[in-house]
Coordinates of C-alpha atoms (C1' of nucleotides) in Angstrom, one line a residue:
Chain U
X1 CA 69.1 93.7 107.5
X2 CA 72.7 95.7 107.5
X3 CA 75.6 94.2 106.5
X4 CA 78.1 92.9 109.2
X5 CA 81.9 92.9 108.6
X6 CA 83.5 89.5 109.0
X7 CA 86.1 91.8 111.1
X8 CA 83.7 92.3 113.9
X9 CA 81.8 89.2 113.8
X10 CA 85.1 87.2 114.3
X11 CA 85.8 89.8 117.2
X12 CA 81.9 89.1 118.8
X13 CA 82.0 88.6 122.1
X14 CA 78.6 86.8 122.5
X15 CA 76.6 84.5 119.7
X16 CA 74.0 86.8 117.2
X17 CA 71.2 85.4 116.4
X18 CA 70.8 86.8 112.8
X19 CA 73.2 88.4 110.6
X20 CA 74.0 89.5 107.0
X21 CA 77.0 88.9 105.6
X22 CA 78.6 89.2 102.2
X23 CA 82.0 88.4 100.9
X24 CA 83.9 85.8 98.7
X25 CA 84.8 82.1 98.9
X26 CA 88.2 81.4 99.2
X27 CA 87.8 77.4 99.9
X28 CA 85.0 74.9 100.5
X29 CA 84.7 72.0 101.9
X30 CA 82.4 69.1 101.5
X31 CA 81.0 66.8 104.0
X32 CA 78.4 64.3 103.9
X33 CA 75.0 66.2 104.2
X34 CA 77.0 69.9 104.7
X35 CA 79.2 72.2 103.7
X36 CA 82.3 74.7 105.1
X37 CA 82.4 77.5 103.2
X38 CA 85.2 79.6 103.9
X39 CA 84.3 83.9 103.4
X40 CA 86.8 86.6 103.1
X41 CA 85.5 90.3 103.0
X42 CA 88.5 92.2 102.7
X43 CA 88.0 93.9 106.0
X44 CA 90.8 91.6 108.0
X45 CA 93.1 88.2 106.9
X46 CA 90.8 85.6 108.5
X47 CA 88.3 83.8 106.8
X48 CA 84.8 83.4 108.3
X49 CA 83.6 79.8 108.2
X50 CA 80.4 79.1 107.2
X51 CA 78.4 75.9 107.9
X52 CA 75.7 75.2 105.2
X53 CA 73.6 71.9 105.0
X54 CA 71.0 70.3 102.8
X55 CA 68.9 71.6 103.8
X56 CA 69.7 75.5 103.9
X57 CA 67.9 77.1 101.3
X58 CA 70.0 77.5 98.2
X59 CA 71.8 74.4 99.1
X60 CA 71.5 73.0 95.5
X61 CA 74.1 76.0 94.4
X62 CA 77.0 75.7 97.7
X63 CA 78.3 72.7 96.1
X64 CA 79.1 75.0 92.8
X65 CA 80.7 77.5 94.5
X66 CA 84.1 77.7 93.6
X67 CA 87.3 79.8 95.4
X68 CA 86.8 83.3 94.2
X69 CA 83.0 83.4 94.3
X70 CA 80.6 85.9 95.4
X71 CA 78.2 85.1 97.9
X72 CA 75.5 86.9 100.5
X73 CA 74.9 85.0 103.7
X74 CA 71.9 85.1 106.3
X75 CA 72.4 83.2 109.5
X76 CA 73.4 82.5 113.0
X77 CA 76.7 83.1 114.5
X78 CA 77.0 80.3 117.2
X79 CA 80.5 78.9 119.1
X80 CA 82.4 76.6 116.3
X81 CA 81.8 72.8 117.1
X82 CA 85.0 72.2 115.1
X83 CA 89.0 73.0 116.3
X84 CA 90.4 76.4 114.8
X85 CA 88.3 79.3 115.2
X86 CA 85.7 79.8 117.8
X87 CA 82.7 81.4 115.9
X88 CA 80.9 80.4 112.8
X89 CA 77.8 81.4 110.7
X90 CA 75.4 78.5 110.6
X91 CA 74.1 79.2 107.8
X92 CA 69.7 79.9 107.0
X93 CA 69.9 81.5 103.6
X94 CA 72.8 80.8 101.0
X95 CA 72.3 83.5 97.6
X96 CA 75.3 83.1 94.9
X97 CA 76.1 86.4 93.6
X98 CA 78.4 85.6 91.1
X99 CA 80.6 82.3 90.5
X100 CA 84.3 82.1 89.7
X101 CA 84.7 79.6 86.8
X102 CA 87.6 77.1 87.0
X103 CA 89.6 79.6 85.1
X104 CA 89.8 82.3 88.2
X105 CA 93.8 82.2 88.5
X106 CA 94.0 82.5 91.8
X107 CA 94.4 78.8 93.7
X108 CA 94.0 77.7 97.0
X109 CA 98.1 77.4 97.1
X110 CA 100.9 79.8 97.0
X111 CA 101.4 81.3 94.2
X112 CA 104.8 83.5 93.5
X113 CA 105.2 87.3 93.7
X114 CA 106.1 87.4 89.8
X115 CA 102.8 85.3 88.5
X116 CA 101.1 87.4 90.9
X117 CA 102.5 91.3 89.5
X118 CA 100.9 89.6 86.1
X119 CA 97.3 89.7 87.6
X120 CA 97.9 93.0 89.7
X121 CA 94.4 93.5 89.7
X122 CA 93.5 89.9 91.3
X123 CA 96.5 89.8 93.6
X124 CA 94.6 91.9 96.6
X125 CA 92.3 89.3 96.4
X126 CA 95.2 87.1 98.3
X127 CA 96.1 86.9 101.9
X128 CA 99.5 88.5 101.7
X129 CA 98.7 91.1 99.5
X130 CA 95.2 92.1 101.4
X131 CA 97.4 92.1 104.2
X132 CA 99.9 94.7 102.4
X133 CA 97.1 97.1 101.3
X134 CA 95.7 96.9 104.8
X135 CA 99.2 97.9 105.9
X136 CA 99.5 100.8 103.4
X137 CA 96.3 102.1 104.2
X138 CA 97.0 102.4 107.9
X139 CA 100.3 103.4 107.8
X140 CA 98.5 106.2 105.5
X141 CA 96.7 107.2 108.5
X142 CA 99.5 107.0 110.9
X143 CA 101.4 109.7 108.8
X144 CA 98.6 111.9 109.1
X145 CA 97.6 111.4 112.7
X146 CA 101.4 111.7 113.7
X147 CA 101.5 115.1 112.3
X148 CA 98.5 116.8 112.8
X149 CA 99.1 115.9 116.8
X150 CA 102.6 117.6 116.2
X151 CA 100.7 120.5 114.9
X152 CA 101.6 120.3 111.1
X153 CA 100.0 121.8 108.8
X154 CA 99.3 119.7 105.9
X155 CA 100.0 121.0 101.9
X156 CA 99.0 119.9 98.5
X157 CA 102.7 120.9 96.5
X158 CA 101.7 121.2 92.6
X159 CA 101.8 117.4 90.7
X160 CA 102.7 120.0 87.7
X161 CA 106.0 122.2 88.0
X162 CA 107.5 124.4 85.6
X163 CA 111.1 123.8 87.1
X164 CA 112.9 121.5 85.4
X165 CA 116.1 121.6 87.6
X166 CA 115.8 120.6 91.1
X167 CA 118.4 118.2 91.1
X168 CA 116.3 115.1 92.6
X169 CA 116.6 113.0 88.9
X170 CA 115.4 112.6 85.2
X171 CA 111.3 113.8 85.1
X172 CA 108.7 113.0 83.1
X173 CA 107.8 115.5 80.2
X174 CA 104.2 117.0 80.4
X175 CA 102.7 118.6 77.6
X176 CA 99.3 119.1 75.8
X177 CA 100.9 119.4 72.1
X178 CA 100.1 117.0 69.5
X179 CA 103.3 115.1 69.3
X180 CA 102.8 113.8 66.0
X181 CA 102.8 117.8 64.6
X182 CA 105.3 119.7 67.1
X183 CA 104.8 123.5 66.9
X184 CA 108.4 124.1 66.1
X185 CA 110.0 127.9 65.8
X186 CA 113.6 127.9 64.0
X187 CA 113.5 124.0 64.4
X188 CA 113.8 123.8 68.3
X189 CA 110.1 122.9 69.9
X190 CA 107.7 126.0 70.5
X191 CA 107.1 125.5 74.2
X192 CA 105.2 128.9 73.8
X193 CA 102.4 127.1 71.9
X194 CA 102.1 124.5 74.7
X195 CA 99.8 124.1 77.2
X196 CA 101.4 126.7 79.8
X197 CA 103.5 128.5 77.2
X198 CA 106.7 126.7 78.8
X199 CA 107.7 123.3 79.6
X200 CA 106.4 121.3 82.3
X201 CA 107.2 118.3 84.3
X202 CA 105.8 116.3 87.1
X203 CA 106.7 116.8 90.2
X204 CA 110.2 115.2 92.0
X205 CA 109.7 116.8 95.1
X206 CA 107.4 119.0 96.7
X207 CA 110.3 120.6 98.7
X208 CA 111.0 124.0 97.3
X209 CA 107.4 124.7 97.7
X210 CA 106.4 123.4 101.2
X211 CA 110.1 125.1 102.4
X212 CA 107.8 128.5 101.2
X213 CA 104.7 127.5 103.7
X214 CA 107.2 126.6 106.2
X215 CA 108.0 130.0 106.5
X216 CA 104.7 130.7 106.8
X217 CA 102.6 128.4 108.7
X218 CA 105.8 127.3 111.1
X219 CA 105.1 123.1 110.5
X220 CA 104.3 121.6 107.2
X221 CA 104.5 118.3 105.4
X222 CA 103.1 117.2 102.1
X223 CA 102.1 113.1 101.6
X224 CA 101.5 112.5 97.8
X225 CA 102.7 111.2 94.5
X226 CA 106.3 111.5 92.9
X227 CA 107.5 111.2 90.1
X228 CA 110.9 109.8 88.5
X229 CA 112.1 109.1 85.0
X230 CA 115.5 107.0 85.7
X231 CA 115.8 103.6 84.1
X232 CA 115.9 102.2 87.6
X233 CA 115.9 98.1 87.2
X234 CA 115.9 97.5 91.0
X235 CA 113.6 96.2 93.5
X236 CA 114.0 99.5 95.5
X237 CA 113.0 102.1 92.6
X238 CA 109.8 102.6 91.2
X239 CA 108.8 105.5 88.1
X240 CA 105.9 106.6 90.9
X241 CA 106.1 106.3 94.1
X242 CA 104.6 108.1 97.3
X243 CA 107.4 110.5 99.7
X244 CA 106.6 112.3 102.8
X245 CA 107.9 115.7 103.1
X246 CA 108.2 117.4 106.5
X247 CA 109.5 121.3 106.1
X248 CA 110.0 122.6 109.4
X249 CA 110.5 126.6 110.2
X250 CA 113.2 127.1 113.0
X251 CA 114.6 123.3 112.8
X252 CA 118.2 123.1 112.8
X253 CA 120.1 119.5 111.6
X254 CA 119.9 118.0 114.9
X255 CA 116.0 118.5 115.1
X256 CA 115.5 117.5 112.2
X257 CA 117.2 114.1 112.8
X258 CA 115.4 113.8 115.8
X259 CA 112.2 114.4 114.4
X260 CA 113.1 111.5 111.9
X261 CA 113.9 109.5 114.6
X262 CA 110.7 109.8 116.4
X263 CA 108.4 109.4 113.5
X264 CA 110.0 106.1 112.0
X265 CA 109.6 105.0 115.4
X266 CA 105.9 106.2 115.9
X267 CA 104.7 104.3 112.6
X268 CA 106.7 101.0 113.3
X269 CA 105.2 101.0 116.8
X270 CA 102.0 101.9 115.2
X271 CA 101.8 99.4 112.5
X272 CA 102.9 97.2 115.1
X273 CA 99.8 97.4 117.2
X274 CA 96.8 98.2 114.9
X275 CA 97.8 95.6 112.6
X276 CA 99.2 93.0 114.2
X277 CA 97.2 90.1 112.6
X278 CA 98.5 91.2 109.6
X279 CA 101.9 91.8 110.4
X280 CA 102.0 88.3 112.0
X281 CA 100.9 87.0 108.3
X282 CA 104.3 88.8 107.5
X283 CA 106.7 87.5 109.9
X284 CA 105.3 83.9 109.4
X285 CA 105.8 83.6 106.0
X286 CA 107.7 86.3 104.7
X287 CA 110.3 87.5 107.0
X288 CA 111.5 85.5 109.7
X289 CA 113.4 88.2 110.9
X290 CA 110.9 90.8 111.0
X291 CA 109.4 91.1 114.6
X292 CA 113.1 91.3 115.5
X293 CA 114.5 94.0 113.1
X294 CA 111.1 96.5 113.7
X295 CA 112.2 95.4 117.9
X296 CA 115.7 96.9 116.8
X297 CA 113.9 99.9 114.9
X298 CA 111.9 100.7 118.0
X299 CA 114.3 100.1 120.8
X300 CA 117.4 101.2 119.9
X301 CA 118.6 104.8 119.6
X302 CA 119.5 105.7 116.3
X303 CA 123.4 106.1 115.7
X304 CA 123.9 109.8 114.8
X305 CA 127.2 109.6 112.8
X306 CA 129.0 112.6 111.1
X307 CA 130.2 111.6 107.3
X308 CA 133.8 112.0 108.0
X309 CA 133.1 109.1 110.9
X310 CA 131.4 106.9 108.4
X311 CA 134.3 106.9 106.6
X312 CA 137.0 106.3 109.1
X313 CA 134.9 103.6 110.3
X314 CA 134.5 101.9 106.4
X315 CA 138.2 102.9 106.1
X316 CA 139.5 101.0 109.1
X317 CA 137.3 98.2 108.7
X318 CA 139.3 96.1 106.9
X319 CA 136.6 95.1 103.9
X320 CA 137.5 95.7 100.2
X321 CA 135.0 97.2 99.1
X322 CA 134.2 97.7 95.1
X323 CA 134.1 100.7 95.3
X324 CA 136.6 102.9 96.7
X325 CA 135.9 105.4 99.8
X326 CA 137.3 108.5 100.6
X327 CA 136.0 111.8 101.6
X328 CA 134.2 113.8 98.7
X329 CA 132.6 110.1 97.5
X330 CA 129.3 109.4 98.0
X331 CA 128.3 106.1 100.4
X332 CA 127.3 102.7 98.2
X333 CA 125.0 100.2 98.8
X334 CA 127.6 98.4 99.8
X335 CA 128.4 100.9 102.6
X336 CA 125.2 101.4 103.8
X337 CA 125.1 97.9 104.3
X338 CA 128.1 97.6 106.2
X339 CA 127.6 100.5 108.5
X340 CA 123.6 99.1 109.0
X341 CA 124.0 95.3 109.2
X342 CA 127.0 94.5 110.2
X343 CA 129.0 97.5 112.1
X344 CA 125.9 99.1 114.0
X345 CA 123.2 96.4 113.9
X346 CA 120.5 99.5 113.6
X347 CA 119.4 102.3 111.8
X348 CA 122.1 105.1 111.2
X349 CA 121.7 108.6 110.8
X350 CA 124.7 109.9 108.3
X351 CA 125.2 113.9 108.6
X352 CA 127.2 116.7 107.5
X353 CA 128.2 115.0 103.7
X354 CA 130.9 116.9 101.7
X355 CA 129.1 119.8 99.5
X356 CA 130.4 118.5 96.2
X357 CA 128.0 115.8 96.3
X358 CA 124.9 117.2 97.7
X359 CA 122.7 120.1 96.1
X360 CA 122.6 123.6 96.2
X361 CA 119.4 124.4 98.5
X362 CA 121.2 122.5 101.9
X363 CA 123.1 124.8 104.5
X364 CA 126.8 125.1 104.3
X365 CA 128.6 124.3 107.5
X366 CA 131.3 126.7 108.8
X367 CA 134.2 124.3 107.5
X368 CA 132.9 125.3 104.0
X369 CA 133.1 121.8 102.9
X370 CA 130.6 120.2 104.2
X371 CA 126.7 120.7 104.3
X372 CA 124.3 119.8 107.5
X373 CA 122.7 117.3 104.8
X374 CA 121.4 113.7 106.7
X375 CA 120.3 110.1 105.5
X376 CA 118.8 107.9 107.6
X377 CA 120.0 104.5 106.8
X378 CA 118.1 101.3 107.6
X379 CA 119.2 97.7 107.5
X380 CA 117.8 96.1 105.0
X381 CA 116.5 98.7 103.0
X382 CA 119.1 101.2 102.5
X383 CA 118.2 104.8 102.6
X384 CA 114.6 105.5 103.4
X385 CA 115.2 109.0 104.6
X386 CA 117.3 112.1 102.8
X387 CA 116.9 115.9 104.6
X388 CA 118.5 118.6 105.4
X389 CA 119.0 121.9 107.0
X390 CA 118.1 124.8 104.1
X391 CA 120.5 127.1 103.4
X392 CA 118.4 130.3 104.5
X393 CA 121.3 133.0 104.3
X394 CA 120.9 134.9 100.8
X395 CA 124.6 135.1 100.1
X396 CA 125.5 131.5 101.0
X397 CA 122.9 130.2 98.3
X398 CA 123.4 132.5 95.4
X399 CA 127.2 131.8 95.4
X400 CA 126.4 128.3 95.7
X401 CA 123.6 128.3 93.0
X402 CA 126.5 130.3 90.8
X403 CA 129.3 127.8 91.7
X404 CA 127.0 124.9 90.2
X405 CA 126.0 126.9 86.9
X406 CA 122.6 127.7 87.7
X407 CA 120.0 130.0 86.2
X408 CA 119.1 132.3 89.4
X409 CA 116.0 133.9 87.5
X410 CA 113.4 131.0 87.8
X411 CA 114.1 130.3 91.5
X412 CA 113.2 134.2 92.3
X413 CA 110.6 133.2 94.3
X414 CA 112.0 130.9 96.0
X415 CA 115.5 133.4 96.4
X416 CA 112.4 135.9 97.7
X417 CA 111.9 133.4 100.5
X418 CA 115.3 134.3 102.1
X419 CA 115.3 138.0 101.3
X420 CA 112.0 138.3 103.3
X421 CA 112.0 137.6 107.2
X422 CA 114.7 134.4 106.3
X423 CA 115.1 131.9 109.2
X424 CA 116.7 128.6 109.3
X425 CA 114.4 125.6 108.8
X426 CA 114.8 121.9 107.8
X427 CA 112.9 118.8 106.2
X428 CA 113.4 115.7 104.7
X429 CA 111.8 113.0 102.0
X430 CA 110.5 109.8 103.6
X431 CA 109.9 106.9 100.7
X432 CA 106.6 105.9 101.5
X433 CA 106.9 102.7 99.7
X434 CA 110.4 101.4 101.5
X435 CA 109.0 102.5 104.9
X436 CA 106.1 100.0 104.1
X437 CA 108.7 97.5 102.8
X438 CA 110.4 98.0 105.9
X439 CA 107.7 97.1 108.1
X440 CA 106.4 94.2 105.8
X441 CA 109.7 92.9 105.3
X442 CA 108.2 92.7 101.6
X443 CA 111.6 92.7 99.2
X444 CA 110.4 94.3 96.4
X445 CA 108.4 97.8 95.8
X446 CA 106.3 96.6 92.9
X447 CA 104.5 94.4 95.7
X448 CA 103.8 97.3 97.8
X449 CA 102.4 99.7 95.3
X450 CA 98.7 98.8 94.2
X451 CA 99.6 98.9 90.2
X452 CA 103.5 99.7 90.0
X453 CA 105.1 101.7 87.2
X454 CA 108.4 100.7 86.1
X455 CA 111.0 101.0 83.1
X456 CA 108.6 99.0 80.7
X457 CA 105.8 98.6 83.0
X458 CA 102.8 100.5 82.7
X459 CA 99.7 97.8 82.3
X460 CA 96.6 97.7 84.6
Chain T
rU1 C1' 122.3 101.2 81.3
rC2 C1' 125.9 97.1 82.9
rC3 C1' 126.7 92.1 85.2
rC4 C1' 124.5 87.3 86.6
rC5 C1' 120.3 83.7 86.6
rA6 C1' 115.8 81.8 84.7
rG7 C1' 111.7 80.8 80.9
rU8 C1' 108.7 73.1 80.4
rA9 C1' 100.7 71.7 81.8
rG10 C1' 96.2 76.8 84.5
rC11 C1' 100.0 77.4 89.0
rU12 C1' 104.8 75.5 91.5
rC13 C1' 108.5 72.7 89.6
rA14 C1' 111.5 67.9 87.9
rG15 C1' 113.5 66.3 83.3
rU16 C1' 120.2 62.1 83.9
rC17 C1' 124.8 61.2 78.7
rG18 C1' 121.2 64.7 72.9
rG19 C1' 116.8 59.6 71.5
rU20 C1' 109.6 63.4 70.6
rA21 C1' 107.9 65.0 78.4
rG22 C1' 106.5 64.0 84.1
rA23 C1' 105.0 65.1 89.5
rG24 C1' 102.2 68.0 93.1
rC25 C1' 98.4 71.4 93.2
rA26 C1' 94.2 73.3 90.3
rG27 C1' 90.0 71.4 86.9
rG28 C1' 86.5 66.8 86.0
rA29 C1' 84.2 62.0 88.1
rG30 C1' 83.4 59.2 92.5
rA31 C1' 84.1 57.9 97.9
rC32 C1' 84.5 59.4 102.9
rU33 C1' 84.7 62.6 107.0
rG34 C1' 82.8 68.7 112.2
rU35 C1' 86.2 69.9 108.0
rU36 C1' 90.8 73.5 108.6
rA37 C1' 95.7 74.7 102.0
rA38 C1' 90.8 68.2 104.5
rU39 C1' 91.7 63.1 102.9
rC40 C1' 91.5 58.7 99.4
rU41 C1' 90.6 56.5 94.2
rC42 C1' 90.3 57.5 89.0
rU43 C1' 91.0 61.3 85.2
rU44 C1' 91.7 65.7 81.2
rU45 C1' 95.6 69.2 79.9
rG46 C1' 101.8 70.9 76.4
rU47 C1' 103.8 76.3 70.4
rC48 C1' 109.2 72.8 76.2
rC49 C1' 109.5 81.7 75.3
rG50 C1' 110.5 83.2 69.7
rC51 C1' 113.9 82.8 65.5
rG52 C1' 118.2 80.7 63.4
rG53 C1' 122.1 76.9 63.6
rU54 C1' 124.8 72.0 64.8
rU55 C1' 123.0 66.9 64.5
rC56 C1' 120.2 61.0 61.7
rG57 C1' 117.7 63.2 66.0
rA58 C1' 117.4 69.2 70.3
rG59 C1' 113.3 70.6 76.2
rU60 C1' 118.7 69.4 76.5
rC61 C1' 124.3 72.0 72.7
rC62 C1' 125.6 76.9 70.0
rG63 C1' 124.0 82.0 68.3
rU64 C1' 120.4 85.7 68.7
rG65 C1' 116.0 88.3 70.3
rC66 C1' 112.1 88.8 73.9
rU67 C1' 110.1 88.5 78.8
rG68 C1' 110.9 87.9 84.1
rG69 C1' 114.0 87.9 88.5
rG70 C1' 118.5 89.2 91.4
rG71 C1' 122.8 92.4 91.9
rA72 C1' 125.1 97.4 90.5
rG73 C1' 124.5 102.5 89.2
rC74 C1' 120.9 106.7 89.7
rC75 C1' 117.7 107.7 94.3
rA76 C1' 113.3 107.9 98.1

RNA sequence: UCCCCAGUAGCUCAGUCGGUAGAGCAGGAGACUGUUAAUCUCUUUGUCCGCGGUUCGAGUCCGUGCUGGGGAGCCA
């Protein structure tokens, strides 16, 4: 006999008059004569009851199966005579697969996100974080399905990159020497002896590559692993996390603001709909608020609102803020937060940022101070979105590369890009993780990453 | 990296003025019931984060280290 999903027996719309199922216990309980066992099998958050009675062969093991057990169930799925769910599996045939001792650390209670992160290999095992994984997974999907119905092609940017200056933070050293004996020449390390004769990091961004297949195959976007080396302590920074990268040939700013636009929206409304059991789970008992702000997020138009606005507005709005704002100064938290949650109400697109602060590969406007650079602020969450429009004019970007000190040789290819059949174009980085934070309401990014990586943190 | 807070039973926490520790849940035993994180009775469990200090006496006060969390910076 197959294997049914607890998913679509709890979604039958007649009785089945023999099934398989297989799952684990999460609770039992005892009555006089019979049993409820209650089965989860990962593929949705509610539990399949299970009526078992004395006699039901392997009856003599149901009363030692304990929360976190494994079990393989043949029966009946009949209307529930009880309140609270309306099908159940009346058990023929109970076999124990395995049994949980009393030491299985998960409890039928509520347990905190901290104890949890110290069993992140039990913790999917839980409602709220089976419900996040679910989540992840699908919104995995969405990504894809949203851009392969826009056309986009989709790239695989190198995990391994020789550049070691693209400005997006401190990266992680790769190398296949033996750091206990370090080839060494005149004391400084011998990169030539290493693995590709020169050092190598992982990746920060698969940007300067995808901007290359851009101008090539029109529409691009690249969905993987990323990797930063900051001492980041926060609840929104992680060592590796996931980013979306759209490159788009013949985008200017404004598209590519647009396009973020849509496809926050598309995934919200997405999520929304094929996972609504799940996102219930989050806005009963993690986020009050959340139905509301992903309401907002869907909607409400975006406010699209030039940097030199942002600051009038922070300027004129009577706050004291620790830090200070004026033009050429980069927006805070603290600003974000003002201009999301309590000026606006909604999302906020920030454009055209002063060049001093941004790097060299976005397009200078024609005031010369500014670049067409855009963040897409959220509340809550703070920046989920950083793009631009590329600089594609040879001239612009050499003299800018020169004005910041930078070594023009080992971006020839990517100088090649605009010497050859240049056109304008655009992209931006999505954080995966804070998108799914966003739409969990979920706080902090370790609980949306299956086995985080942080300052300190490396186990499981 | 900086600032703030916390660390007590397997888990979540309480612990007054400095006098050698307690509850709920979990575990164990029993009762009862188409039960819903079932209920009721009984019951086991402690390196009070480590080290040092003050004191007759420290979970409690002081110093220090470690771990965790929140905020800031860096950023997605």
């Amino acid at each position: 006999m197959k294997r049914t999903k607890v998913l679509h027996l709890l979604s039958a719309e007649s009785p089945i008059e023999e099934l398989l199922v297989k799952g684990w216990v999460r609770t039992r309980r005892d009555a006089k004569g019979f049993s409820f066992i209650e089965i989860n099998d990962g593929s949705c958050l509610a539990n399949l009851q299970v009526v078992a009675d004395t006699t039901t062969p392997g009856y003599d093991m149901v009363t030692k199966l304990s929360t976190g057990s494994a079990v393989t169930i043949i029966g009946e799925l009949v209307n529930s005579a009880g309140k609270g769910q309306k099908w159940e599996v009346q058990a023929r045939k109970i076999e124990v697969i395995s049994v949980a001792p009393e030491n299985y650390p998960l409890q039928k209670k509520r347990h905190s996100d901290e104890f949890l992160r110290t069993i992140a290999h039990l913790r999917p095992r839980t409602n709220k974080y089976g419900a996040a994984f679910r989540i992840r997974s699908e919104l995995s999907w969405a990504i894809h399905k949203f851009f392969r119905e826009k056309g986009f092609c989709y790239l695989h940017t190198p995990i391994l990159t020789g550049s070691d200056c693209e400005g997006a933070g401190e990266m992680f050293q790769v190398t296949a020497m033996d750091l206990k004996n370090i080839p060494k020449n005149n004391g400084r390390v011998d990169f030539e002896q290493d693995f590709f004769g020169t050092p190598a990091n992982l990746t920060v961004s698969g940007q300067l590559s995808a901007e290359m297949f851009a101008l090539a195959l029109g529409e691009v976007y690249t969905f993987g692993p990323t990797f930063r080396a900051e001492n980041s302590n926060t609840r929104r920074h992680a060592a590796e996390f996931w980013m979306v990268e759209p490159e788009m040939a013949f985008y200017e700013l404004s598209d590519n603001m647009d396009l973020a636009e849509v496809f926050i929206k598309h995934l919200v409304l997405h999520i929304i709909e094929k996972c609504s059991e799940d996102v219930a789970l989050f806005s009963k008992f993690v986020d009050k608020t959340l139905m509301t702000t992903l309401e907002n997020i869907i909607q409400n138009n975006f406010v699209q609102l030039p940097y030199t606005e942002a600051i009038d507005i922070l300027l004129k709005s009577g706050k004291t803020f620790e830090y200070k704002i004026n033009f050429g100064t980069d927006l805070q938290s603290e600003h974000e937060k003002f201009l999301t949650e309590i000026h606006f109400k909604k999302p906020v697109i920030v454009y055209n940022y002063p060049k001093t602060i941004k790097p060299f590969y976005m397009r200078v406007n024609d005031d010369n101070k500014t670049v067409a650079a855009m963040d897409v602020l959220v509340p809550g969450i703070g920046e989920i979105i950083g793009g631009s429009q590329r600089e594609e004019r040879l001239d612009f970007l050499e003299s800018r590369m020169e004005e910041l000190g930078m070594e023009k040789a080992p971006y020839w290819w990517y100088l090649d890009s605009r010497r050859f059949g240049s056109a304008p174009h655009s992209g931006f980085g999505l954080g995966f993780e804070r998108l799914l934070m966003l739409v969990t309401g979920i706080s902090n990014i370790r609980d949306v990453i299956p086995f985080p990586r942080t300052p300190n943190s490396i186990e499981f």
